[in-house]
Amino acid sequence: MSQDADELGQGSARILLIEDNDSNRQLLSDYLNYCGYTVLTLAAGAGFFTAIAQFQPHIVLLDLKLPDIDGYTLLEQLQQRGEEFQVPVIVVSAFAFQSDQRRALSLGARRYLVKPVNLNLLKQAIREELPYSVL
């Protein structure tokens, strides 16, 4: 754990990362671990709700283009599940159109970052979306 993470108290924050690209998933996972977060990764949408129930993430980082289900559908399902599954979602996607961003935000995403993602902006967005209880 880095000194920066210790100072920020991020060691207890859990992040669920759903990203199908192996290189992107590994890069983001390594970076988030370096920042002091506990990270669980999925390469597809299958197991999304099981992972949320068991891992209980404080933040979800979600790619929209997944091999088995699109991220929009996962956002819709998350919204329909109600209180039990209320967790901030930050979309990290290569879809750069404003219409994609508007759609994701209308389905409950808190932030929308376009790939290639600026890691400093990602870290800032995560910090701002984390519940105060884990800061």
Short mmCIF file of C-alpha atoms in Angstrom, two decimals:
data_model
loop_
_atom_site.label_atom_id
_atom_site.label_comp_id
_atom_site.label_asym_id
_atom_site.label_seq_id
_atom_site.Cartn_x
_atom_site.Cartn_y
_atom_site.Cartn_z
CA MET A 1 0.00 0.00 0.00
CA SER A 2 1.38 3.40 -0.92
CA GLN A 3 1.97 6.13 1.61
CA ASP A 4 -0.51 8.32 -0.27
CA ALA A 5 -3.22 5.70 0.21
CA ASP A 6 -2.44 5.37 3.92
CA GLU A 7 -2.73 9.12 4.39
CA LEU A 8 -6.06 9.18 2.58
CA GLY A 9 -7.49 6.22 4.49
CA GLN A 10 -8.45 4.39 1.31
CA GLY A 11 -7.28 0.96 2.43
CA SER A 12 -10.77 -0.19 3.29
CA ALA A 13 -12.47 1.02 0.11
CA ARG A 14 -13.60 -1.80 -2.22
CA ILE A 15 -13.90 -1.32 -5.98
CA LEU A 16 -15.62 -3.70 -8.39
CA LEU A 17 -14.09 -3.34 -11.87
CA ILE A 18 -15.94 -4.78 -14.87
CA GLU A 19 -13.73 -4.59 -17.97
CA ASP A 20 -13.48 -7.17 -20.77
CA ASN A 21 -10.12 -6.05 -22.20
CA ASP A 22 -7.40 -7.98 -20.35
CA SER A 23 -4.77 -5.23 -20.65
CA ASN A 24 -7.12 -2.47 -19.51
CA ARG A 25 -8.44 -4.60 -16.64
CA GLN A 26 -4.91 -5.41 -15.45
CA LEU A 27 -3.70 -1.81 -15.76
CA LEU A 28 -6.66 -0.38 -13.84
CA SER A 29 -6.55 -3.12 -11.22
CA ASP A 30 -2.83 -2.64 -10.64
CA TYR A 31 -3.22 1.14 -10.43
CA LEU A 32 -6.13 0.95 -8.01
CA ASN A 33 -4.30 -1.57 -5.84
CA TYR A 34 -1.29 0.77 -5.84
CA CYS A 35 -3.60 3.56 -4.66
CA GLY A 36 -4.62 1.38 -1.72
CA TYR A 37 -8.01 0.11 -2.86
CA THR A 38 -9.18 -3.48 -2.65
CA VAL A 39 -10.21 -4.48 -6.18
CA LEU A 40 -12.32 -7.33 -7.53
CA THR A 41 -12.35 -7.66 -11.32
CA LEU A 42 -14.80 -9.25 -13.74
CA ALA A 43 -14.16 -9.76 -17.46
CA ALA A 44 -17.88 -9.91 -18.27
CA GLY A 45 -21.23 -8.94 -16.84
CA ALA A 46 -22.03 -12.48 -15.69
CA GLY A 47 -21.76 -12.63 -11.93
CA PHE A 48 -22.21 -8.87 -11.56
CA PHE A 49 -24.95 -9.05 -8.92
CA THR A 50 -23.35 -11.97 -7.11
CA ALA A 51 -20.11 -9.96 -6.92
CA ILE A 52 -21.98 -6.93 -5.56
CA ALA A 53 -23.77 -9.02 -2.94
CA GLN A 54 -20.64 -10.87 -1.80
CA PHE A 55 -17.89 -8.26 -2.26
CA GLN A 56 -20.07 -5.26 -1.27
CA PRO A 57 -18.10 -2.67 -3.24
CA HIS A 58 -18.13 1.00 -2.38
CA ILE A 59 -17.72 1.90 -6.08
CA VAL A 60 -18.29 0.11 -9.38
CA LEU A 61 -16.18 0.90 -12.46
CA LEU A 62 -18.16 -0.31 -15.46
CA ASP A 63 -17.24 -0.70 -19.11
CA LEU A 64 -20.28 -0.47 -21.40
CA LYS A 65 -19.14 -2.88 -24.11
CA LEU A 66 -18.96 -6.34 -22.57
CA PRO A 67 -18.99 -9.72 -24.33
CA ASP A 68 -22.15 -11.10 -22.73
CA ILE A 69 -24.32 -8.11 -21.76
CA ASP A 70 -23.95 -4.41 -22.31
CA GLY A 71 -23.28 -2.03 -19.47
CA TYR A 72 -26.50 -0.12 -20.12
CA THR A 73 -28.48 -3.26 -19.31
CA LEU A 74 -26.50 -3.73 -16.11
CA LEU A 75 -27.21 -0.11 -15.14
CA GLU A 76 -30.93 -0.65 -15.79
CA GLN A 77 -30.97 -3.83 -13.72
CA LEU A 78 -29.04 -2.15 -10.93
CA GLN A 79 -31.57 0.69 -10.87
CA GLN A 80 -34.46 -1.81 -10.72
CA ARG A 81 -32.93 -3.73 -7.80
CA GLY A 82 -33.40 -0.75 -5.50
CA GLU A 83 -31.88 -0.05 -2.09
CA GLU A 84 -30.09 -3.38 -1.66
CA PHE A 85 -27.79 -2.65 -4.60
CA GLN A 86 -27.28 1.10 -4.34
CA VAL A 87 -23.63 1.66 -5.17
CA PRO A 88 -22.08 4.55 -7.12
CA VAL A 89 -21.18 3.56 -10.69
CA ILE A 90 -18.47 5.27 -12.71
CA VAL A 91 -18.60 4.33 -16.37
CA VAL A 92 -15.21 3.91 -18.07
CA SER A 93 -15.92 3.44 -21.76
CA ALA A 94 -14.51 3.97 -25.23
CA PHE A 95 -17.96 5.25 -26.30
CA ALA A 96 -17.21 8.96 -26.65
CA PHE A 97 -20.54 10.25 -28.00
CA GLN A 98 -22.61 12.61 -25.87
CA SER A 99 -25.64 10.38 -26.45
CA ASP A 100 -23.82 7.45 -24.79
CA GLN A 101 -22.87 9.62 -21.85
CA ARG A 102 -26.41 10.98 -21.45
CA ARG A 103 -27.89 7.48 -21.62
CA ALA A 104 -25.52 6.07 -19.00
CA LEU A 105 -26.08 9.02 -16.65
CA SER A 106 -29.85 8.76 -17.09
CA LEU A 107 -29.61 5.11 -16.04
CA GLY A 108 -27.93 6.02 -12.77
CA ALA A 109 -24.21 6.25 -13.51
CA ARG A 110 -22.61 8.97 -11.37
CA ARG A 111 -19.70 9.74 -13.71
CA TYR A 112 -18.65 8.95 -17.25
CA LEU A 113 -14.98 8.75 -18.22
CA VAL A 114 -13.84 8.15 -21.79
CA LYS A 115 -10.97 5.76 -22.58
CA PRO A 116 -8.11 6.07 -22.59
CA VAL A 117 -8.87 7.23 -19.07
CA ASN A 118 -6.67 9.77 -17.32
CA LEU A 119 -5.65 7.94 -14.13
CA ASN A 120 -5.51 11.14 -12.08
CA LEU A 121 -9.07 12.02 -13.12
CA LEU A 122 -10.17 8.48 -12.29
CA LYS A 123 -8.59 8.66 -8.84
CA GLN A 124 -10.24 12.03 -8.22
CA ALA A 125 -13.66 10.76 -9.38
CA ILE A 126 -13.39 7.72 -7.12
CA ARG A 127 -12.46 9.87 -4.12
CA GLU A 128 -15.40 12.19 -4.76
CA GLU A 129 -17.88 9.31 -5.11
CA LEU A 130 -16.73 7.25 -2.12
CA PRO A 131 -19.04 7.33 0.88
CA TYR A 132 -17.62 9.40 3.74
CA SER A 133 -17.60 6.29 5.92
CA VAL A 134 -14.66 4.83 3.96
CA LEU A 135 -12.63 8.01 3.49
#
